[in-house]
Short mmCIF file of C-alpha atoms in Angstrom, two decimals:
data_model
loop_
_atom_site.label_atom_id
_atom_site.label_comp_id
_atom_site.label_asym_id
_atom_site.label_seq_id
_atom_site.Cartn_x
_atom_site.Cartn_y
_atom_site.Cartn_z
CA MET A 182 -8.91 9.77 -37.85
CA GLU A 183 -9.47 11.79 -34.65
CA ILE A 184 -12.48 10.91 -32.54
CA GLU A 185 -14.47 13.74 -31.06
CA VAL A 186 -15.81 13.04 -27.59
CA SER A 187 -18.37 15.09 -25.72
CA GLU A 188 -17.29 16.66 -22.44
CA LYS A 189 -19.88 14.67 -20.51
CA GLU A 190 -18.81 11.35 -22.02
CA LYS A 191 -15.12 12.08 -21.59
CA ARG A 192 -15.47 12.91 -17.90
CA ARG A 193 -17.06 9.66 -16.76
CA SER A 194 -14.73 7.71 -14.49
CA ASP A 195 -14.50 3.92 -14.48
CA PRO A 196 -17.62 2.39 -12.86
CA TYR A 197 -15.93 -0.97 -12.20
CA ILE A 198 -13.29 0.60 -9.96
CA TRP A 199 -16.03 2.45 -8.10
CA GLY A 200 -17.82 -0.87 -7.65
CA ILE A 201 -14.74 -2.50 -6.13
CA ILE A 202 -14.29 0.46 -3.79
CA ILE A 203 -17.87 0.10 -2.54
CA ILE A 204 -17.36 -3.64 -1.97
CA LEU A 205 -14.21 -2.95 0.07
CA TYR A 206 -16.08 -0.30 2.10
CA ILE A 207 -18.84 -2.77 2.97
CA VAL A 208 -16.37 -5.49 3.95
CA SER A 209 -14.41 -2.96 6.00
CA VAL A 210 -17.39 -1.72 8.03
CA VAL A 211 -18.73 -5.22 8.74
CA GLU A 212 -15.39 -6.83 9.59
CA VAL A 213 -13.87 -3.97 11.57
CA TYR A 214 -17.03 -3.94 13.68
CA SER A 215 -16.57 -7.69 14.18
CA ALA A 216 -12.91 -7.25 15.15
CA ILE A 217 -12.93 -4.22 17.49
CA SER A 218 -13.92 -6.00 20.68
CA ARG A 219 -10.43 -5.30 22.08
CA GLU A 220 -11.05 -1.56 21.68
CA ILE A 221 -14.47 -1.40 23.34
CA THR A 222 -14.31 0.13 26.81
CA GLY A 223 -17.18 0.54 29.22
CA GLY A 224 -20.58 0.85 27.59
CA ASP A 225 -19.43 2.78 24.53
CA VAL A 226 -19.96 -0.03 22.03
CA TYR A 227 -20.44 2.00 18.85
CA SER A 228 -17.80 4.73 19.20
CA PRO A 229 -14.93 2.78 17.52
CA ILE A 230 -17.00 1.78 14.47
CA ILE A 231 -18.46 5.27 14.11
CA LYS A 232 -14.92 6.68 14.02
CA HIS A 233 -13.99 4.09 11.40
CA ILE A 234 -17.03 4.95 9.26
CA MET A 235 -16.07 8.63 9.44
CA LEU A 236 -12.56 7.74 8.26
CA LEU A 237 -14.01 5.77 5.34
CA PHE A 238 -16.25 8.71 4.47
CA SER A 239 -13.27 11.06 4.49
CA GLY A 240 -11.49 8.55 2.24
CA PHE A 241 -14.47 8.59 -0.13
CA VAL A 242 -14.24 12.38 -0.31
CA ILE A 243 -10.51 12.15 -1.09
CA THR A 244 -11.19 9.61 -3.84
CA TYR A 245 -13.97 11.67 -5.41
CA VAL A 246 -12.07 14.97 -5.32
CA THR A 247 -8.91 13.36 -6.69
CA SER A 248 -10.86 11.73 -9.51
CA GLN A 249 -11.99 15.19 -10.66
CA ILE A 250 -8.40 16.45 -11.04
CA HIS A 251 -6.76 16.07 -14.43
CA TYR A 252 -3.92 13.58 -14.10
CA LYS A 253 -1.40 16.04 -15.57
CA TRP A 254 -1.32 17.84 -12.19
CA PHE A 255 0.06 14.76 -10.46
CA LYS A 256 3.45 15.59 -11.98
CA VAL A 257 3.47 18.82 -9.96
CA LEU A 258 2.26 16.94 -6.89
CA ALA A 259 5.11 14.43 -7.27
CA TYR A 260 7.70 17.21 -7.08
CA LEU A 261 6.03 18.55 -3.93
CA MET A 262 5.55 15.18 -2.28
CA ILE A 263 9.14 13.96 -2.57
CA PRO A 264 10.73 16.58 -0.25
CA LEU A 265 7.68 16.69 2.05
CA THR A 266 7.72 12.90 2.47
CA ILE A 267 11.45 12.88 3.18
CA VAL A 268 10.94 15.56 5.86
CA LEU A 269 8.05 13.52 7.32
CA LEU A 270 10.10 10.31 7.46
CA VAL A 271 13.10 12.05 9.04
CA SER A 272 10.80 13.67 11.62
CA ILE A 273 9.30 10.30 12.50
CA LEU A 274 12.77 8.77 12.75
CA PHE A 275 13.75 11.26 15.47
CA TRP A 276 10.52 12.48 17.06
CA GLY A 277 7.88 9.91 16.10
CA ASP A 278 5.61 7.89 18.37
CA THR A 279 6.76 4.37 19.20
CA ILE A 280 4.28 1.63 18.26
CA ASN A 281 5.09 -2.09 18.48
CA GLY A 282 8.79 -1.45 18.95
CA ALA A 283 9.46 1.14 16.23
CA LYS A 284 8.79 4.80 15.51
CA ARG A 285 6.00 4.74 12.92
CA THR A 286 3.81 7.81 13.32
CA ILE A 287 3.97 11.47 14.21
CA SER A 288 1.23 13.89 15.22
CA VAL A 289 0.77 16.89 12.92
CA LEU A 290 -1.88 19.39 14.03
CA GLY A 291 -3.51 16.68 16.11
CA VAL A 292 -3.57 14.16 13.24
CA SER A 293 -1.44 11.03 13.49
CA LEU A 294 0.41 10.39 10.21
CA GLN A 295 2.07 7.09 9.29
CA GLY A 296 5.07 7.88 7.12
CA SER A 297 5.29 4.53 5.34
CA GLU A 298 1.79 4.94 3.87
CA VAL A 299 2.59 8.40 2.54
CA ALA A 300 5.87 7.11 1.10
CA LYS A 301 4.09 4.41 -0.94
CA VAL A 302 1.96 6.93 -2.79
CA THR A 303 4.87 9.34 -3.20
CA ILE A 304 7.14 6.73 -4.76
CA VAL A 305 4.48 5.78 -7.33
CA LEU A 306 3.89 9.41 -8.32
CA ALA A 307 7.64 10.03 -8.52
CA MET A 308 8.45 6.91 -10.55
CA ALA A 309 5.57 7.52 -12.98
CA THR A 310 6.88 11.04 -13.60
CA VAL A 311 10.51 9.99 -13.94
CA LEU A 312 9.85 7.02 -16.21
CA ALA A 313 7.52 9.05 -18.43
CA LYS A 314 10.05 11.88 -18.78
CA THR A 315 13.01 9.63 -19.55
CA GLN A 316 11.46 7.49 -22.28
CA ILE A 317 13.67 6.76 -25.27
CA LYS A 318 12.91 4.92 -28.51
CA ARG A 319 13.25 1.44 -27.04
CA GLY A 320 13.25 1.82 -23.31
CA VAL A 321 14.23 4.25 -20.55
CA ASN A 322 17.49 6.17 -20.43
CA MET A 323 20.03 5.51 -17.67
CA LYS A 324 19.19 8.77 -15.89
CA GLY A 325 15.64 7.60 -15.31
CA VAL A 326 16.80 4.21 -14.06
CA LEU A 327 19.22 5.80 -11.59
CA TRP A 328 16.50 8.13 -10.31
CA VAL A 329 14.20 5.19 -9.62
CA VAL A 330 16.91 3.24 -7.79
CA GLY A 331 17.84 6.35 -5.82
CA LEU A 332 14.26 6.96 -4.71
CA VAL A 333 13.82 3.35 -3.57
CA THR A 334 17.13 3.48 -1.69
CA ILE A 335 16.36 6.77 0.08
CA PHE A 336 12.85 5.81 1.17
CA SER A 337 13.94 2.33 2.23
CA ALA A 338 16.77 3.77 4.33
CA LEU A 339 14.41 6.18 6.07
CA LEU A 340 11.99 3.34 6.86
CA PHE A 341 14.81 1.00 7.93
CA THR A 342 13.77 0.88 11.59
CA GLN A 343 10.19 -0.11 10.76
CA GLY A 344 11.06 -3.47 9.21
CA LEU A 345 11.86 -4.98 5.84
CA THR A 346 8.37 -5.32 4.37
CA ASN A 347 8.19 -1.72 3.14
CA THR A 348 11.54 -2.13 1.40
CA LEU A 349 10.34 -5.29 -0.34
CA LEU A 350 7.15 -3.49 -1.32
CA PHE A 351 9.10 -0.55 -2.78
CA ILE A 352 11.33 -2.93 -4.73
CA GLY A 353 8.30 -4.81 -6.05
CA ILE A 354 6.55 -1.59 -7.12
CA SER A 355 9.68 -0.23 -8.81
CA VAL A 356 10.38 -3.45 -10.72
CA CYS A 357 6.78 -3.68 -11.95
CA MET A 358 6.70 -0.03 -13.01
CA MET A 359 10.02 -0.33 -14.82
CA LEU A 360 8.71 -3.35 -16.70
CA ILE A 361 5.59 -1.39 -17.65
CA GLY A 362 7.76 1.62 -18.52
CA GLY A 363 9.79 -0.42 -20.98
CA VAL A 364 13.13 -0.56 -19.15
CA GLU A 365 15.47 -2.87 -21.05
CA PHE A 366 16.03 -6.29 -19.49
CA TYR A 367 19.79 -5.86 -19.11
CA LYS A 368 19.20 -2.66 -17.14
CA LEU A 369 16.54 -4.38 -15.05
CA PHE A 370 18.93 -7.24 -14.30
CA GLY A 371 21.56 -4.72 -13.18
CA ILE A 372 19.00 -3.01 -10.94
CA LEU A 373 18.13 -6.29 -9.27
CA LEU A 374 21.82 -6.89 -8.57
CA VAL A 375 22.03 -3.44 -7.00
CA TYR A 376 19.01 -4.22 -4.82
CA VAL A 377 20.60 -7.50 -3.69
CA VAL A 378 23.86 -5.73 -2.78
CA LEU A 379 21.96 -3.04 -0.88
CA ALA A 380 19.94 -5.69 0.97
CA LEU A 381 23.10 -7.53 2.01
CA ALA A 382 24.66 -4.26 3.15
CA VAL A 383 21.57 -3.49 5.23
CA MET A 384 21.63 -6.94 6.81
CA GLN A 385 25.28 -6.44 7.77
CA ALA A 386 24.70 -2.91 9.04
CA LYS A 387 21.79 -3.84 11.27
CA ASP A 388 23.89 -6.48 13.01
CA LEU A 389 26.19 -3.70 14.21
CA ILE A 390 23.35 -1.82 15.86
CA THR A 391 22.34 -2.83 19.35
CA GLU A 392 18.73 -2.71 20.39
CA VAL A 393 18.21 0.12 22.85
CA LYS A 394 15.07 -1.30 24.34
CA ALA A 395 13.31 -4.63 23.98
CA GLN A 396 9.54 -4.87 24.15
CA PRO A 397 6.94 -7.47 23.11
CA GLU A 398 5.63 -7.22 19.56
CA THR A 399 2.02 -7.06 20.65
CA ARG A 400 2.37 -4.38 23.32
CA GLU A 401 0.31 -1.29 22.58
CA VAL A 402 1.93 2.11 22.63
CA THR A 403 1.25 4.02 25.84
CA VAL A 404 1.22 7.66 26.76
CA GLN A 405 4.38 7.05 28.77
CA ASP A 406 6.11 5.71 25.63
CA ARG A 407 5.31 8.92 23.81
CA ASN A 408 6.42 11.16 26.65
CA GLU A 409 9.69 9.36 27.29
CA GLY A 410 10.94 10.05 23.77
CA ASP A 411 12.17 6.49 23.20
CA LYS A 412 15.25 6.15 21.06
CA VAL A 413 15.04 4.58 17.60
CA ILE A 414 14.89 0.82 17.88
CA VAL A 415 16.49 -1.28 15.17
CA ARG A 416 14.90 -4.66 15.68
CA SER A 417 17.58 -6.92 14.22
CA SER A 418 16.86 -9.71 16.70
CA THR A 419 13.15 -9.45 15.92
CA TRP A 420 13.77 -9.91 12.19
CA LYS A 421 16.08 -12.87 12.81
CA SER A 422 13.54 -14.45 15.15
CA ARG A 423 10.74 -14.06 12.61
CA LEU A 424 12.78 -15.57 9.81
CA LYS A 425 13.87 -18.44 12.06
CA ASP A 426 10.26 -19.15 13.03
CA PHE A 427 9.16 -18.90 9.40
CA PHE A 428 11.65 -21.52 8.21
CA ASP A 429 11.08 -23.79 11.19
CA PRO A 430 9.58 -27.02 9.74
CA THR A 431 7.64 -27.78 12.93
CA PRO A 432 3.87 -27.49 12.30
CA GLU A 433 2.28 -24.45 13.95
CA TYR A 434 -0.12 -26.57 16.01
CA GLU A 435 2.84 -28.33 17.65
CA LYS A 436 4.55 -25.10 18.72
CA GLU A 437 4.01 -23.59 22.13
CA THR A 438 2.13 -20.28 22.06
CA THR A 439 4.32 -17.42 23.32
CA HIS A 440 4.19 -13.64 23.08
CA LYS A 441 6.43 -13.88 20.00
CA ASN A 442 4.14 -16.11 17.96
CA LEU A 443 0.81 -15.13 19.53
CA GLN A 444 -0.40 -13.33 16.40
CA GLU A 445 0.40 -16.23 14.05
CA HIS A 446 -1.23 -18.79 16.34
CA ARG A 447 -4.40 -16.79 16.98
CA ALA A 448 -4.69 -15.99 13.24
CA ALA A 449 -4.35 -19.71 12.40
CA MET A 450 -7.02 -20.54 14.99
CA ALA A 451 -9.36 -17.92 13.54
CA MET A 452 -9.00 -19.25 9.99
CA ALA A 453 -9.40 -22.85 11.14
CA HIS A 454 -12.52 -21.90 13.08
CA GLY A 455 -13.99 -20.21 10.01
CA GLY A 456 -13.40 -23.18 7.75
CA ILE A 457 -14.95 -23.21 4.29
CA THR A 458 -18.19 -21.33 4.95
CA GLY A 459 -17.39 -19.20 8.01
CA VAL A 460 -19.25 -18.63 11.28
CA GLY A 461 -21.06 -15.51 10.13
CA PRO A 462 -20.28 -11.77 10.51
CA GLY A 463 -19.95 -10.75 14.15
CA ASN A 464 -19.54 -14.33 15.41
CA SER A 465 -15.75 -14.33 15.47
CA ARG A 466 -14.29 -16.18 18.44
CA GLU A 467 -10.71 -14.98 18.06
CA SER A 468 -11.28 -11.25 17.53
CA SER A 469 -11.04 -10.61 21.28
CA ARG A 470 -7.80 -12.61 21.60
CA LEU A 471 -5.96 -11.79 18.37
CA PRO A 472 -3.72 -8.71 18.67
CA LEU A 473 -4.21 -6.25 15.79
CA ALA A 474 -7.35 -8.12 14.69
CA PHE A 475 -8.82 -4.88 13.33
CA SER A 476 -5.71 -3.83 11.39
CA ASP A 477 -2.80 -6.02 10.27
CA TYR A 478 -4.61 -9.32 10.95
CA ILE A 479 -8.14 -8.46 9.87
CA TYR A 480 -7.88 -10.94 6.97
CA ALA A 481 -7.91 -13.78 9.50
CA ILE A 482 -11.13 -12.43 11.03
CA ILE A 483 -12.67 -12.06 7.54
CA ILE A 484 -11.95 -15.73 6.83
CA GLU A 485 -13.31 -16.72 10.25
CA ASP A 486 -16.53 -14.78 9.66
CA LEU A 487 -17.10 -15.36 5.93
CA GLY A 488 -15.16 -18.55 5.31
CA PHE A 489 -12.35 -19.55 2.99
CA ILE A 490 -14.38 -19.29 -0.23
CA VAL A 491 -16.24 -15.98 0.23
CA GLY A 492 -13.89 -14.24 2.65
CA GLY A 493 -10.55 -15.66 1.57
CA ILE A 494 -10.76 -16.26 -2.17
CA GLY A 495 -13.51 -13.70 -2.80
CA LEU A 496 -11.53 -10.82 -1.32
CA LEU A 497 -8.38 -11.93 -3.15
CA VAL A 498 -10.29 -11.87 -6.45
CA ALA A 499 -11.64 -8.38 -5.66
CA TYR A 500 -8.09 -7.02 -5.29
CA LEU A 501 -6.85 -8.80 -8.40
CA MET A 502 -9.75 -7.24 -10.33
CA ILE A 503 -8.25 -3.84 -9.49
CA LEU A 504 -5.06 -4.83 -11.30
CA ALA A 505 -6.99 -6.30 -14.23
CA ARG A 506 -9.10 -3.18 -14.60
CA ALA A 507 -6.05 -0.93 -14.38
CA GLY A 508 -4.44 -2.97 -17.16
CA LEU A 509 -7.44 -2.38 -19.42
CA ILE A 510 -7.33 1.36 -18.67
CA ALA A 511 -3.58 1.49 -19.35
CA ARG A 512 -4.08 -0.23 -22.72
CA ARG A 513 -6.38 2.60 -23.79
CA CYS A 514 -3.90 5.35 -22.95
CA THR A 515 -1.84 6.88 -25.74
CA ARG A 516 0.74 8.43 -23.41
CA ALA A 517 3.17 6.84 -20.99
CA PHE A 518 2.41 9.06 -17.99
CA PRO A 519 -1.27 8.09 -17.44
CA ALA A 520 -0.52 4.43 -18.17
CA LEU A 521 2.26 4.43 -15.56
CA LEU A 522 0.09 6.27 -13.04
CA VAL A 523 -2.86 3.91 -13.23
CA MET A 524 -0.71 0.77 -13.24
CA GLY A 525 1.59 2.09 -10.51
CA MET A 526 -1.27 2.81 -8.13
CA ALA A 527 -2.90 -0.55 -8.89
CA VAL A 528 0.37 -2.42 -8.31
CA MET A 529 0.89 -0.56 -5.02
CA ILE A 530 -2.60 -1.40 -3.73
CA VAL A 531 -2.63 -5.01 -4.89
CA LEU A 532 0.94 -5.81 -3.79
CA GLN A 533 0.20 -4.46 -0.32
CA ALA A 534 -2.97 -6.56 -0.17
CA LEU A 535 -1.06 -9.67 -1.27
CA PHE A 536 1.66 -8.99 1.30
CA ASN A 537 -0.95 -8.67 4.05
CA MET A 538 -2.75 -11.87 3.03
CA ALA A 539 0.49 -13.83 2.62
CA ILE A 540 1.65 -12.78 6.10
CA VAL A 541 -1.67 -13.69 7.73
CA VAL A 542 -1.86 -17.16 6.14
CA GLY A 543 1.81 -17.85 6.89
CA VAL A 544 3.30 -17.68 3.39
CA PHE A 545 5.53 -14.71 4.36
CA PRO A 546 7.29 -13.98 7.66
CA VAL A 547 5.34 -11.83 10.11
CA SER A 548 5.40 -8.09 9.47
CA GLY A 549 2.99 -5.19 9.60
CA GLN A 550 1.03 -4.22 6.48
CA PRO A 551 -2.60 -3.02 6.58
CA LEU A 552 -5.17 -4.49 4.21
CA PRO A 553 -5.90 -1.61 1.78
CA LEU A 554 -9.18 0.20 2.44
CA ILE A 555 -10.28 -2.45 4.95
CA SER A 556 -7.93 -2.33 7.95
CA LYS A 557 -8.63 0.25 10.62
CA GLY A 558 -6.29 3.24 10.38
CA GLY A 559 -6.45 6.82 9.16
CA THR A 560 -3.32 7.37 7.05
CA SER A 561 -3.66 4.05 5.24
CA ILE A 562 -7.30 4.74 4.31
CA TRP A 563 -6.48 8.26 3.11
CA MET A 564 -3.49 7.23 1.01
CA MET A 565 -5.21 4.21 -0.54
CA SER A 566 -8.23 6.42 -1.28
CA PHE A 567 -5.94 8.88 -3.02
CA GLY A 568 -4.45 6.02 -5.04
CA PHE A 569 -7.90 4.97 -6.20
CA GLY A 570 -8.67 8.60 -7.03
CA VAL A 571 -5.60 8.79 -9.28
CA MET A 572 -6.73 5.66 -11.11
CA LEU A 573 -10.21 7.15 -11.59
CA SER A 574 -8.70 10.41 -12.83
CA VAL A 575 -6.79 8.54 -15.53
CA SER A 576 -9.90 6.60 -16.51
CA ARG A 577 -11.83 9.88 -16.69
CA TYR A 578 -9.40 12.01 -18.68
CA ALA A 579 -7.15 9.63 -20.61
CA VAL A 580 -9.67 7.25 -22.14
CA LYS A 581 -13.31 7.04 -23.03
CA ASP A 582 -15.59 4.22 -21.86
CA SER A 583 -15.75 2.58 -25.28
CA GLY A 584 -11.98 2.19 -25.26
CA LYS A 585 -11.28 4.77 -27.97
CA LYS A 586 -8.47 7.24 -27.35
CA ILE A 587 -9.67 10.77 -26.76
CA LYS A 588 -8.48 13.60 -28.93
CA THR A 589 -7.45 15.95 -26.13
CA GLU A 590 -4.74 13.61 -24.85
CA LYS A 591 -2.87 14.12 -28.13
CA GLU A 592 -2.94 17.90 -27.93
CA ASN A 593 -1.87 20.26 -25.18
CA ASP A 594 -3.22 18.72 -21.99
CA LEU A 595 0.18 17.30 -21.05
CA PRO A 596 3.47 19.20 -20.72
CA GLU A 597 5.97 18.60 -23.49
CA ASP A 598 8.21 16.43 -21.29
CA LEU A 599 5.29 14.02 -20.65
CA GLN A 600 4.31 13.50 -24.27
CA ALA A 601 6.09 10.14 -24.61
CA ALA A 602 3.95 7.41 -26.15
CA ASN A 603 2.61 4.51 -24.13
CA PRO A 604 5.63 2.11 -23.94
CA THR A 605 3.44 -1.00 -23.80
CA ASN A 606 2.45 -0.43 -27.47
CA LEU A 607 -0.98 -1.75 -26.66
CA ALA A 608 -2.92 1.45 -27.20
#
């Protein structure tokens, strides 16, 4: 029996996701303001936080506008984003601005774009489209699997000079989406073997490349760096040093603080200072001494300000709620494409958050990943906002609030090649 749904009822996006977004906005404004003491110059105390608030507002606009777009159009966007992202990453590789020892950004019409953040969204859109189009009766055909592996390989290669974390993130996203998409386990096992071989090949290749220029991890990019057109730096020694430090059994408090481990030590001090209950927002002691306190290491400042329970565990639960809510939305979809979109974006956001938290608390080796929708930074906020907008679009057009499938999803809203049924068989 088909269920008729009014236009007004059908178009209501998920209020729980909106609630999580608002919570992240509030945490972002409070904690970035607490952590920007290193950026304050002269008497202009409020300029950095005003700029950050404007970025968050622009992210809100992106989320809202994206949520109004029917999710079927994201297939078209995926085809446009793949070549544009490849061009962006190649441009950064050759002409990008050097930050912390690697080319990470490029200025386009006066706007600084970080290629890795754009690539994360692109790969989710692309994999959702590919996996939805290549569904077979009990899984995904080999063409779809090869496309996914190819996309991960290409994007990882283009981000090679920026570190290994993005590659691990791409692999994690692709494996999760293939599981959701119903890829058979023997194919998934073969894919993992391919990833291992590629990783070993990369590790061997990077050893053959000599660093062109060495510079401290915490050094900020300067105008001179941009003007000199620094060559691409492959930081093989940096990766080896980080892994060596990570597996060193010596307790952190017994190690001497150097420029190489300054971030880890200051982050540990911040979290220890915060303890269980925290010192209160704005009372951080380490924000002025911790490099990247407002971006990659803001989680340490959050724990220092709000404590382990509210700041540490509370924020972790907020991100995990995104994944839980996305799972409920995916269950209510009748088609594979919206289910893959909403779960893909949720996995991307949550995995990045987990990577950031694990790095800050010392579970993973040091690397650079912003905390989604909280860390200071334009491209990251815009791309994460777009990801949330995609999730809201699916919740608006693919399901109704009561959990009943809407009639229009079974008719002509989706192209014929995206009509495959939800592979989770939970709808």
